[in-house]
XYZ file of C-alpha atoms in Angstrom:
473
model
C 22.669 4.914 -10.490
C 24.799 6.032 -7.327
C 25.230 9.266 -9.521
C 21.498 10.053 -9.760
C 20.862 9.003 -6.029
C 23.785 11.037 -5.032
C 21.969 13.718 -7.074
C 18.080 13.415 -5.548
C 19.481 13.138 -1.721
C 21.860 16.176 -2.102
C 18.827 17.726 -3.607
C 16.263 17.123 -0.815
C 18.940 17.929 1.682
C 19.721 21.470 -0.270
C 15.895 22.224 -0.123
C 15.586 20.981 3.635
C 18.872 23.551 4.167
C 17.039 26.281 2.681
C 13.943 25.450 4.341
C 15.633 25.751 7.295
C 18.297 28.746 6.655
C 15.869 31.272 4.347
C 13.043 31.896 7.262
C 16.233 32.425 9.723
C 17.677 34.931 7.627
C 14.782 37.045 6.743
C 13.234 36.736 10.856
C 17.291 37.795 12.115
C 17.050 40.570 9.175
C 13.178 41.802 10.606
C 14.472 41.552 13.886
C 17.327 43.818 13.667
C 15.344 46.110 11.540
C 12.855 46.477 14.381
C 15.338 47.276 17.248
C 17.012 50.033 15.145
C 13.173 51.778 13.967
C 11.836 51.334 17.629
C 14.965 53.026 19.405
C 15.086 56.422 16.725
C 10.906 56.358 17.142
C 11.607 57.113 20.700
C 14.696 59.000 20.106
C 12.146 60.974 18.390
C 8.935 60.866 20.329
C 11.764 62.703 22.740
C 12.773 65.853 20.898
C 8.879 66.224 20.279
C 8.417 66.527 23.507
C 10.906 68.872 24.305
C 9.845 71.274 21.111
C 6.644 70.853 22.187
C 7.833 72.174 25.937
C 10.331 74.693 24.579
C 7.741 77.706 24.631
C 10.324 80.235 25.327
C 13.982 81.088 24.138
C 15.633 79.197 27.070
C 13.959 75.878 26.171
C 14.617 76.615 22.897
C 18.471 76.619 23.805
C 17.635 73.482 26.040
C 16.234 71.649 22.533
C 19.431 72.946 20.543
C 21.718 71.374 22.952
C 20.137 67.971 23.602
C 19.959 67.830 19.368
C 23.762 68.788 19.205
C 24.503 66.202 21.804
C 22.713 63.391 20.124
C 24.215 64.467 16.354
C 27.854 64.453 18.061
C 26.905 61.299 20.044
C 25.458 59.026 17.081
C 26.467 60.933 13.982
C 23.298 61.288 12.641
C 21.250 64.599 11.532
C 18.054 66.160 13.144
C 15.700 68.573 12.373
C 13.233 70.224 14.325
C 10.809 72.621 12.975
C 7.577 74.613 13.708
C 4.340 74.781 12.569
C 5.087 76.806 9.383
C 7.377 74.591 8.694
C 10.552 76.737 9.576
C 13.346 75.233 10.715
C 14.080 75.491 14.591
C 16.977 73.427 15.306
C 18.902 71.798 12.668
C 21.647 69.600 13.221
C 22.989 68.274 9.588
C 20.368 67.811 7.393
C 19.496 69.368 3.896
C 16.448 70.921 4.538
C 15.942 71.466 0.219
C 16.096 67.681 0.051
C 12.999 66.187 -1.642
C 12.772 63.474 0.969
C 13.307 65.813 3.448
C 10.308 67.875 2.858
C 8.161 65.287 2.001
C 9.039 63.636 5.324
C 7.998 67.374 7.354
C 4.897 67.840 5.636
C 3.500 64.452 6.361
C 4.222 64.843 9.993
C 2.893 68.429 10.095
C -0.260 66.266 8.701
C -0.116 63.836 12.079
C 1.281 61.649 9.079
C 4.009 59.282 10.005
C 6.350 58.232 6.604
C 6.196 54.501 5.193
C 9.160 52.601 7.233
C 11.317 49.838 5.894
C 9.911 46.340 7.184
C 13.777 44.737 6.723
C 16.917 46.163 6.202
C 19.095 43.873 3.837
C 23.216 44.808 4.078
C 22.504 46.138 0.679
C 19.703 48.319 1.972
C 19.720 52.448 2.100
C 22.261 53.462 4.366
C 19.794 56.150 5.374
C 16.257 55.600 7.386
C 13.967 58.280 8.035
C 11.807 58.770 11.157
C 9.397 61.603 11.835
C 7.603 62.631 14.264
C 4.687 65.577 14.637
C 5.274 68.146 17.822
C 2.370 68.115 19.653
C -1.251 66.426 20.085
C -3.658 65.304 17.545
C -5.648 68.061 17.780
C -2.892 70.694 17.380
C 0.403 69.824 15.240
C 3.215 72.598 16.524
C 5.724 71.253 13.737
C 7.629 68.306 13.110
C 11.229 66.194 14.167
C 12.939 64.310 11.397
C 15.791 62.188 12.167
C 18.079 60.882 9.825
C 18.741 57.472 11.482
C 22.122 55.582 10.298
C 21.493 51.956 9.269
C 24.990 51.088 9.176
C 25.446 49.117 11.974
C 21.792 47.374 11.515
C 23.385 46.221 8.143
C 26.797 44.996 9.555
C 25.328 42.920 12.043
C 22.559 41.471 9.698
C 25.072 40.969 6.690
C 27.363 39.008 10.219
C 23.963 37.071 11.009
C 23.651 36.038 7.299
C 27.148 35.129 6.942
C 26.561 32.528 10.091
C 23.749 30.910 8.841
C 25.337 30.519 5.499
C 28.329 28.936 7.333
C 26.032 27.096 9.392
C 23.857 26.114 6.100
C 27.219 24.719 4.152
C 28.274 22.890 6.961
C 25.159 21.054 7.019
C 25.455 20.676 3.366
C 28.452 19.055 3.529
C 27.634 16.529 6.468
C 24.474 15.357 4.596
C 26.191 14.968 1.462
C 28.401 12.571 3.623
C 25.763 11.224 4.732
C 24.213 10.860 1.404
C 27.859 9.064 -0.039
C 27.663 6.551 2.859
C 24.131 5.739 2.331
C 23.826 5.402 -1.502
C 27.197 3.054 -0.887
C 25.433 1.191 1.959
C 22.340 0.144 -0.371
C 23.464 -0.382 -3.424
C 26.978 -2.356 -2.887
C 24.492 -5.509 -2.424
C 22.432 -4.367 -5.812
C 25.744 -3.540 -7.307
C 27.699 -7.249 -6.197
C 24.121 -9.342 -7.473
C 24.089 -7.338 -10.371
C 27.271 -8.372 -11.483
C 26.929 -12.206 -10.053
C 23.771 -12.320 -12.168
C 25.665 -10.988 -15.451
C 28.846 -13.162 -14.735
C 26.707 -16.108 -14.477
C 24.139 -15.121 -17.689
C 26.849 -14.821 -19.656
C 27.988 -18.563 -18.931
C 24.609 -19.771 -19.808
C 23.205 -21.080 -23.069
C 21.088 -19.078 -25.166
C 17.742 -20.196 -24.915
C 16.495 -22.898 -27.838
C 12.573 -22.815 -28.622
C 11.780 -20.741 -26.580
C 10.248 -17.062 -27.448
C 12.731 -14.754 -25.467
C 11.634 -12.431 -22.412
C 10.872 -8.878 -23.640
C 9.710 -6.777 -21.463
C 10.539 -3.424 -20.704
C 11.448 -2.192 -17.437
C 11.602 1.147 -16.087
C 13.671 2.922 -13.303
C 17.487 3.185 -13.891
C 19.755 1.487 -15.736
C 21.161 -0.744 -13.396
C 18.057 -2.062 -12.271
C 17.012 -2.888 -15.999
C 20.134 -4.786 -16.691
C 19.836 -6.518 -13.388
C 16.031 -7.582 -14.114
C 17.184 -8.202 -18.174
C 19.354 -10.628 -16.554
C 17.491 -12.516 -14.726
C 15.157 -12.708 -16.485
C 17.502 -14.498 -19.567
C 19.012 -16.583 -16.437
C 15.267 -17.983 -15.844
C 14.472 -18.785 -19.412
C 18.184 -20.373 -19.674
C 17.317 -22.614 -16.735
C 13.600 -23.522 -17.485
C 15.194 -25.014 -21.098
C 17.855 -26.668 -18.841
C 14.735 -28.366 -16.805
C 13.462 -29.290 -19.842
C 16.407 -30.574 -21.447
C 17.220 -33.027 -18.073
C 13.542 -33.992 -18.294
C 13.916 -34.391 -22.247
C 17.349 -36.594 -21.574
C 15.641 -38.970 -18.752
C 12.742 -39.473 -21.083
C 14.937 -40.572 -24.215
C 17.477 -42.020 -21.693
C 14.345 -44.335 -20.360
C 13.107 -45.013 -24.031
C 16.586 -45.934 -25.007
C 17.259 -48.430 -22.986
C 13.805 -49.721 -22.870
C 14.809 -51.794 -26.653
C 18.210 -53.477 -24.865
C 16.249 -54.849 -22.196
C 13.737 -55.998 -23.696
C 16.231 -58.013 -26.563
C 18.327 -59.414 -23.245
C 14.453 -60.494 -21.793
C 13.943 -62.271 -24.791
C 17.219 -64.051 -24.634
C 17.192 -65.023 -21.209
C 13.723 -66.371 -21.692
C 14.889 -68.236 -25.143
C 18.147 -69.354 -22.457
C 16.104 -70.814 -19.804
C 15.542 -74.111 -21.082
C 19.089 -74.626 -21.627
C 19.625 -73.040 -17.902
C 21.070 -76.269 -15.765
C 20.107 -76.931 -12.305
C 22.735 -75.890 -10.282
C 22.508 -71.899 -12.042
C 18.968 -72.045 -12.163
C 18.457 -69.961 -8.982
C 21.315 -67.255 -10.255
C 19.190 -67.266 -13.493
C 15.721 -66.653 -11.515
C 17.688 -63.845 -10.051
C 19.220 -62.193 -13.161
C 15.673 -62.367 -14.772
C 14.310 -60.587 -11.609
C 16.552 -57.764 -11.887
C 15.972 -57.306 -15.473
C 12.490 -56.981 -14.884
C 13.319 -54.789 -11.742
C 15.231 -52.854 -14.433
C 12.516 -52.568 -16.842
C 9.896 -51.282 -14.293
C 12.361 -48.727 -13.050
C 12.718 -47.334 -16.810
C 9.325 -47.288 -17.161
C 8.813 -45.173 -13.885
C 11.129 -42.599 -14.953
C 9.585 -42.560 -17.929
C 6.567 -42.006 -16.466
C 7.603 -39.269 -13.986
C 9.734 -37.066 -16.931
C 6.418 -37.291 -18.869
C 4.426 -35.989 -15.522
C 7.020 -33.314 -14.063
C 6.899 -31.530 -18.041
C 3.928 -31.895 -19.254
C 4.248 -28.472 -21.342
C 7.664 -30.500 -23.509
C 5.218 -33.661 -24.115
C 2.216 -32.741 -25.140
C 0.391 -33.865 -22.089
C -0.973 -30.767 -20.166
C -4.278 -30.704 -19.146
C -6.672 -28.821 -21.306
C -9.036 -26.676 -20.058
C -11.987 -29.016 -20.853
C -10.474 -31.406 -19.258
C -12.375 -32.913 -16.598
C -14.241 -36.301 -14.984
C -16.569 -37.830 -12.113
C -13.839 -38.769 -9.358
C -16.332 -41.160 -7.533
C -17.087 -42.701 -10.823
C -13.211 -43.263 -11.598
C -12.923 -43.908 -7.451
C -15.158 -46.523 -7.655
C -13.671 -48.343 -10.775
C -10.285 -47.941 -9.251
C -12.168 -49.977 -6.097
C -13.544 -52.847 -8.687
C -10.382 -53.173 -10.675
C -7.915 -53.759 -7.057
C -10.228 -55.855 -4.918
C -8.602 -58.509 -6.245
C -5.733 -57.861 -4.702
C -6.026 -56.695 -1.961
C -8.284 -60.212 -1.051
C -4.853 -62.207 -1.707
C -3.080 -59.435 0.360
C -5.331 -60.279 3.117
C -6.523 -56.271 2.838
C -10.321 -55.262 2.739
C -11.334 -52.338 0.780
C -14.132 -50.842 0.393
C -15.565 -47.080 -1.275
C -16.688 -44.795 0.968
C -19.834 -42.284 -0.011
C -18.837 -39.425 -1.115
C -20.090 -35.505 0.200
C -21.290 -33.136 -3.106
C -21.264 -29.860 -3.015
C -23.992 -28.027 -0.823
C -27.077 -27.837 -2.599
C -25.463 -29.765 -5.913
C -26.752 -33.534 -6.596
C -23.192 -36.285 -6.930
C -24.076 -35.858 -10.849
C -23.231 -32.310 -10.944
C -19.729 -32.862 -9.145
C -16.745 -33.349 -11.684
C -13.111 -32.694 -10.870
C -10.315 -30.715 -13.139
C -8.682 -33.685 -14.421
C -8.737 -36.210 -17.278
C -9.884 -39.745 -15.533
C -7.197 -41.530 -17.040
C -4.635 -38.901 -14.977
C -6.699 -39.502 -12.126
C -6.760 -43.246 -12.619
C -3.171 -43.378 -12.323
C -2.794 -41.538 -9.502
C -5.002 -43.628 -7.245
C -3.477 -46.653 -8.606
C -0.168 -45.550 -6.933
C -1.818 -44.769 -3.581
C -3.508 -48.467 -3.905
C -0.833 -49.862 -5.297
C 1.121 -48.620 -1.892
C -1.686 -49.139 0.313
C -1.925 -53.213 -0.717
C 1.762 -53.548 -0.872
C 2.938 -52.285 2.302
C -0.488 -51.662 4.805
C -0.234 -55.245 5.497
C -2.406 -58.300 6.324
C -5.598 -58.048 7.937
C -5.411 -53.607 7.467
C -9.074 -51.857 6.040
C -8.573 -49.522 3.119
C -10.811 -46.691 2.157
C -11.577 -44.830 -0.751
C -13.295 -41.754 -0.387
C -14.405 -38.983 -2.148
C -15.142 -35.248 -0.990
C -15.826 -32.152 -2.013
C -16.266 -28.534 -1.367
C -17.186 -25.168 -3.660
C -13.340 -24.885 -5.354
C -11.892 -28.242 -4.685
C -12.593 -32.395 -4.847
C -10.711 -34.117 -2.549
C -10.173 -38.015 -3.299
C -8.178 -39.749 -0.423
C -6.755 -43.369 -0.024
C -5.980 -44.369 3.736
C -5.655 -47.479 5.543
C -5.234 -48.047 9.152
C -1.896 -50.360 8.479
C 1.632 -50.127 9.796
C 2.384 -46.773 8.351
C 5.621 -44.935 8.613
C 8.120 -43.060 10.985
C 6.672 -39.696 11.522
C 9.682 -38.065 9.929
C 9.388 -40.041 6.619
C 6.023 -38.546 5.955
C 7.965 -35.151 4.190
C 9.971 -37.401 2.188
C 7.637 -40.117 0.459
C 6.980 -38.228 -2.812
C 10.865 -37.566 -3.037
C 12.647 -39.445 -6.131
C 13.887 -43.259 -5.059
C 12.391 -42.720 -1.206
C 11.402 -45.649 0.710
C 10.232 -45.787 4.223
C 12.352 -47.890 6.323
C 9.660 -50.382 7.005
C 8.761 -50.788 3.257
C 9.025 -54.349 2.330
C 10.997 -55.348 -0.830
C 10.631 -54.249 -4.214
C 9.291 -51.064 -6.051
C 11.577 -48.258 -7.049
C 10.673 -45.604 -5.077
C 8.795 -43.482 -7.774
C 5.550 -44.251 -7.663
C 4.319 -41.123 -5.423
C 7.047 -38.534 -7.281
C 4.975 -39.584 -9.890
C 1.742 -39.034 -8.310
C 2.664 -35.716 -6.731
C 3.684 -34.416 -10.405
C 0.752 -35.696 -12.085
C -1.544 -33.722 -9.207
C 0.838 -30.254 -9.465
C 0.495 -30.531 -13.406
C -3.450 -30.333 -13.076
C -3.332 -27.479 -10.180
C -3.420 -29.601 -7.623
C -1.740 -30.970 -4.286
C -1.481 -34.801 -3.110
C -0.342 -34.723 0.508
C 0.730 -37.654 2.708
C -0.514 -37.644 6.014
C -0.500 -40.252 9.289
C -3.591 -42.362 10.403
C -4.643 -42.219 14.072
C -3.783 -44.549 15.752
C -1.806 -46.079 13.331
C -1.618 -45.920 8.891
C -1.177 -44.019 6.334
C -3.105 -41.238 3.967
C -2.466 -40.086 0.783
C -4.826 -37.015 -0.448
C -5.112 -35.959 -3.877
C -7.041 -32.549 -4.294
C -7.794 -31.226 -7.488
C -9.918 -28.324 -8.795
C -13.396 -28.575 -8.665
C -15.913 -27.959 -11.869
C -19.617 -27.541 -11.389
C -21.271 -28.585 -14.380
C-alpha cells in the first residue's frame, strides 16, 4: 500500500511540477524570441530609412557603409535592394536563394514575411526580417536581414536547463515529502493491522455461526485489516455466547444439588437439637439465598442472549402496558400493605388523538411483567415504611414509557450509574437480594429495543423507567 501511495503522491506532485515548469518554459522561450525579432525589425526599419534617403551616389556610399558596419559588427548578412528588385547593397547573402527572393518580393508587396512566435534551442539558426523602402503608397525596394538566432537559442536552451534543475529539485523534495508522509499515516494502519492479525490468529474459529463474507474494496492492506476484524468480532460474539451458554448450564447444574441438600436439611430438621437449631436456621437460609442467586443468573444469561435461547422478541410481539401495569398493581398491594408502603396506578396519557385501547407497547406482557416486578419488588423492599409508590404509564408517537417511583429513602447520587450493574447494591440497601434483579431488568428492556433508566426523586426516592417501542394498532 505505501508502494501505490508513494506512486499517486509522486504522481500529483510530477503533474503540479509540470504545471508549474511547462508555462515557464514556453513564456521564457516567447520572451526571448520577442527581444531578438523586435531589435532586427528596427535594425531594419533603419536601413529603410536610409535607402529610402540615399537618392544620390553619396548616400548610397553612406547606406553601404552603415550595412558593412553592422555585417562586421553582428555577423549577420543584409540586403538592400530597389524597386526592380536589383540589388543595391549586399552584405553576405545569396541573393538566388529561394527564401531569399520570396522574402524581397513580399516586401516589394508592403508584405512583411510570417515570423517565428518561439525560438526552441533546436530552432533554425537563421530568422528572416524584411522590410519595404518607402511609404505605403510608393514601395522603393526592400531590406532583408538575415538575423542570427544563436544567442536567442543559447540563452533559452540556459533558461530551460534552470527550470529543469529547478523542476527536479522540487521533484525530489516532494518525493521526500511524499516518503515521510505515507510513513507518518500508515505506521498506525500498518502496527493495528498486524495487532489485529496476531490476535485473530489466537482466536477460535467461529462454531455455528455463518462466517463474515463480504468483500471489501481499496488495497490490500485495508482488506486484510477489515477481513480481520471482522473474524475477531464473530470470534468474540461466540465467546459472549459461550460465557452466557456456561452461566446458564452452570446455574441449571447446580440448581439439582441444592435442591437434594434442601430436601435433606428439611428431612434433618426434626432431628436438629436445640442448642444447633439457630446454626441450622442459618444454613437453611443460605441455601435458599443460594438457590435464588442461581435462579437470578439464570434468569439474566437467558435475558442478556436472547438470540442463543430462543427467547427474542418476535415481531408480533406486543401488549397493553396499563393493562399489565395495573395487574402488576393488584398482584403487589399485598405487600406493600405489610411493608407499610401505599401504592397506587396512576392514569395513563395515550397517544394524541388515539383512545388508551389503541395504545400497545413492543413487548410480550409476560417480559414486561417481569420487569416491573423487579422495580416493585425494589421499591417495597427498600423505599421503606410509610413511602407512596406509583405506577404510571405514558406514552408518545414512537415510545410507551412505564415508570415505578416512590418518594422513599433512595440512594447516594453516585450509585444511580451503577444499580443495573451485576451484584450492585446501594449502600443503604437493607439485607438480602443478590444484586441482579435490575441487570436483569435492564437486559430484558435492551433485548426488546428498549432502555430502563434509574433516576432520583425530588426531594427524596427513587425511579426506575422502562421505555419500550410503541405500536399503534
Amino acid at each position: 500500500m505505501r508502494r501505490r501511495l508513494l506512486i499517486a503522491l509522486t504522481v500529483f506532485a510530477a503533474l503540479a511540477v509540470l504545471a508549474f515548469a511547462v508555462p515557464l518554459s514556453l513564456t521564457a522561450a516567447t520572451s526571448r524570441t520577442q527581444h531578438l525579432v523586435l531589435g532586427r525589425s528596427g535594425d531594419a526599419d533603419r536601413f529603410a530609412t536610409l535607402a529610402d534617403a540615399a537618392g544620390s551616389a553619396g548616400g548610397v556610399r553612406a547606406l553601404a557603409d552603415e550595412v558593412t558596419r553592422y555585417h562586421e559588427l553582428y555577423g549577420e548578412n543584409v540586403l538592400v535592394v530597389d524597386a526592380r528588385g536589383a540589388p543595391i547593397v549586399n552584405a553576405g547573402v545569396a541573393v538566388d536563394d529561394p527564401r531569399i527572393r520570396a522574402a524581397v518580393a513580399a516586401a516589394r508587396r508592403n508584405q512583411r514575411p510570417q515570423q517565428v512566435d518561439r525560438l526552441t534551442p533546436w530552432s533554425a539558426p537563421v530568422m528572416l526580417i524584411a522590410r519595404p523602402v518607402g511609404t505605403g503608397v510608393q514601395v522603393n525596394g526592400a531590406v532583408v536581414i538575415e538575423a542570427s538566432t544563436a544567442a536567442a537559442r543559447s540563452a533559452i536552451a540556459r533558461l530551460w536547463a534552470l527550470i529543469a534543475v529547478g523542476a527536479l529539485g522540487a521533484m525530489v523534495v516532494f518525493v521526500l515529502l511524499a516518503l515521510v508522509l505515507s510513513r507518518w499515516v500508515l505506521r498506525p494502519l500498518a502496527a493495528m493491522s498486524d495487532a489485529v492479525a496476531e490476535l485473530t490468529a489466537t482466536l477460535p474459529k467461529p462454531r455455528g455461526r455463518a462466517p463474515i463474507t463480504r468483500r471489501y474494496g481499496g488495497p490490500p492492506e485495508v482488506r486484510a485489516l477489515a477481513e480481520s476484524v471482522d473474524a475477531m468480532a464473530t470470534a468474540v460474539g461466540d465467546s459472549a455466547d459461550a460465557q452466557h451458554q456456561l452461566v446458564a448450564d452452570t446455574a441449571h447444574a447446580m440448581r439439582n444439588p441444592l435442591a437434594a441438600l434442601t430436601i435433606r436439611l428439611d428431612s434433618l430438621e426434626a432431628a436438629v437439637p436445640a442448642t444447633a437449631s439457630a446454626t441450622f436456621r442459618a444454613a437453611t437460609t443460605e441455601v435458599e439465598r443460594l438457590t435464588a442467586l442461581l435462579d437470578d443468573l439464570l434468569q439474566l444469561a437467558v435475558a442478556e442472549a436472547p438470540a442463543s435461547f430462543g427467547t427474542a422478541a418476535s415481531a408480533e410481539e406486543h401488549c397493553d402496558p396499563a393493562q399489565v401495569a395495573a395487574d402488576r398493581v393488584d398482584a403487589w398491594t399485598s405487600a406493600f400493605d405489610d411493608a407499610g408502603i401505599r401504592l397506587t396506578a396512576t392514569r395513563h396519557s395515550p397517544v394524541q388523538g388515539d383512545s388508551a385501547e389503541h395504545l400497545a407497547a413492543a413487548i410480550s406482557a409476560a417480559a414486561l411483567a417481569q420487569i416491573l416486578d423487579v422495580a416493585l419488588s425494589n421499591s417495597c423492599r427498600y423505599a421503606g415504611s410509610g413511602a407512596h409508590s406509583s405506577v404510571g404509564v405514558s406514552a408518545g408517537p414512537d415510545w410507551v414509557t412505564v415508570r415505578v417511583a416512590d418518594d422513599g429513602t433512595g440512594v447516594a447520587p453516585d450509585e444511580l450509574d451503577r444499580l443495573t450493574a451485576r451484584f450492585f447494591r446501594g449502600s443503604t440497601a437493607a439485607a438480602g437480594g443478590t444484586g441482579l434483579g435490575l441487570s436483569i431488568a435492564n437486559a430484558l428492556t435492551k433485548a426488546r429495543g428498549g432502555t430502563l433508566t434509574v433516576e432520583a426523586v425530588h426531594p427524596h426516592g427513587l425511579a426506575v423507567a422502562i421505555r419500550v417501542p410503541a405500536v399503534v394498532r
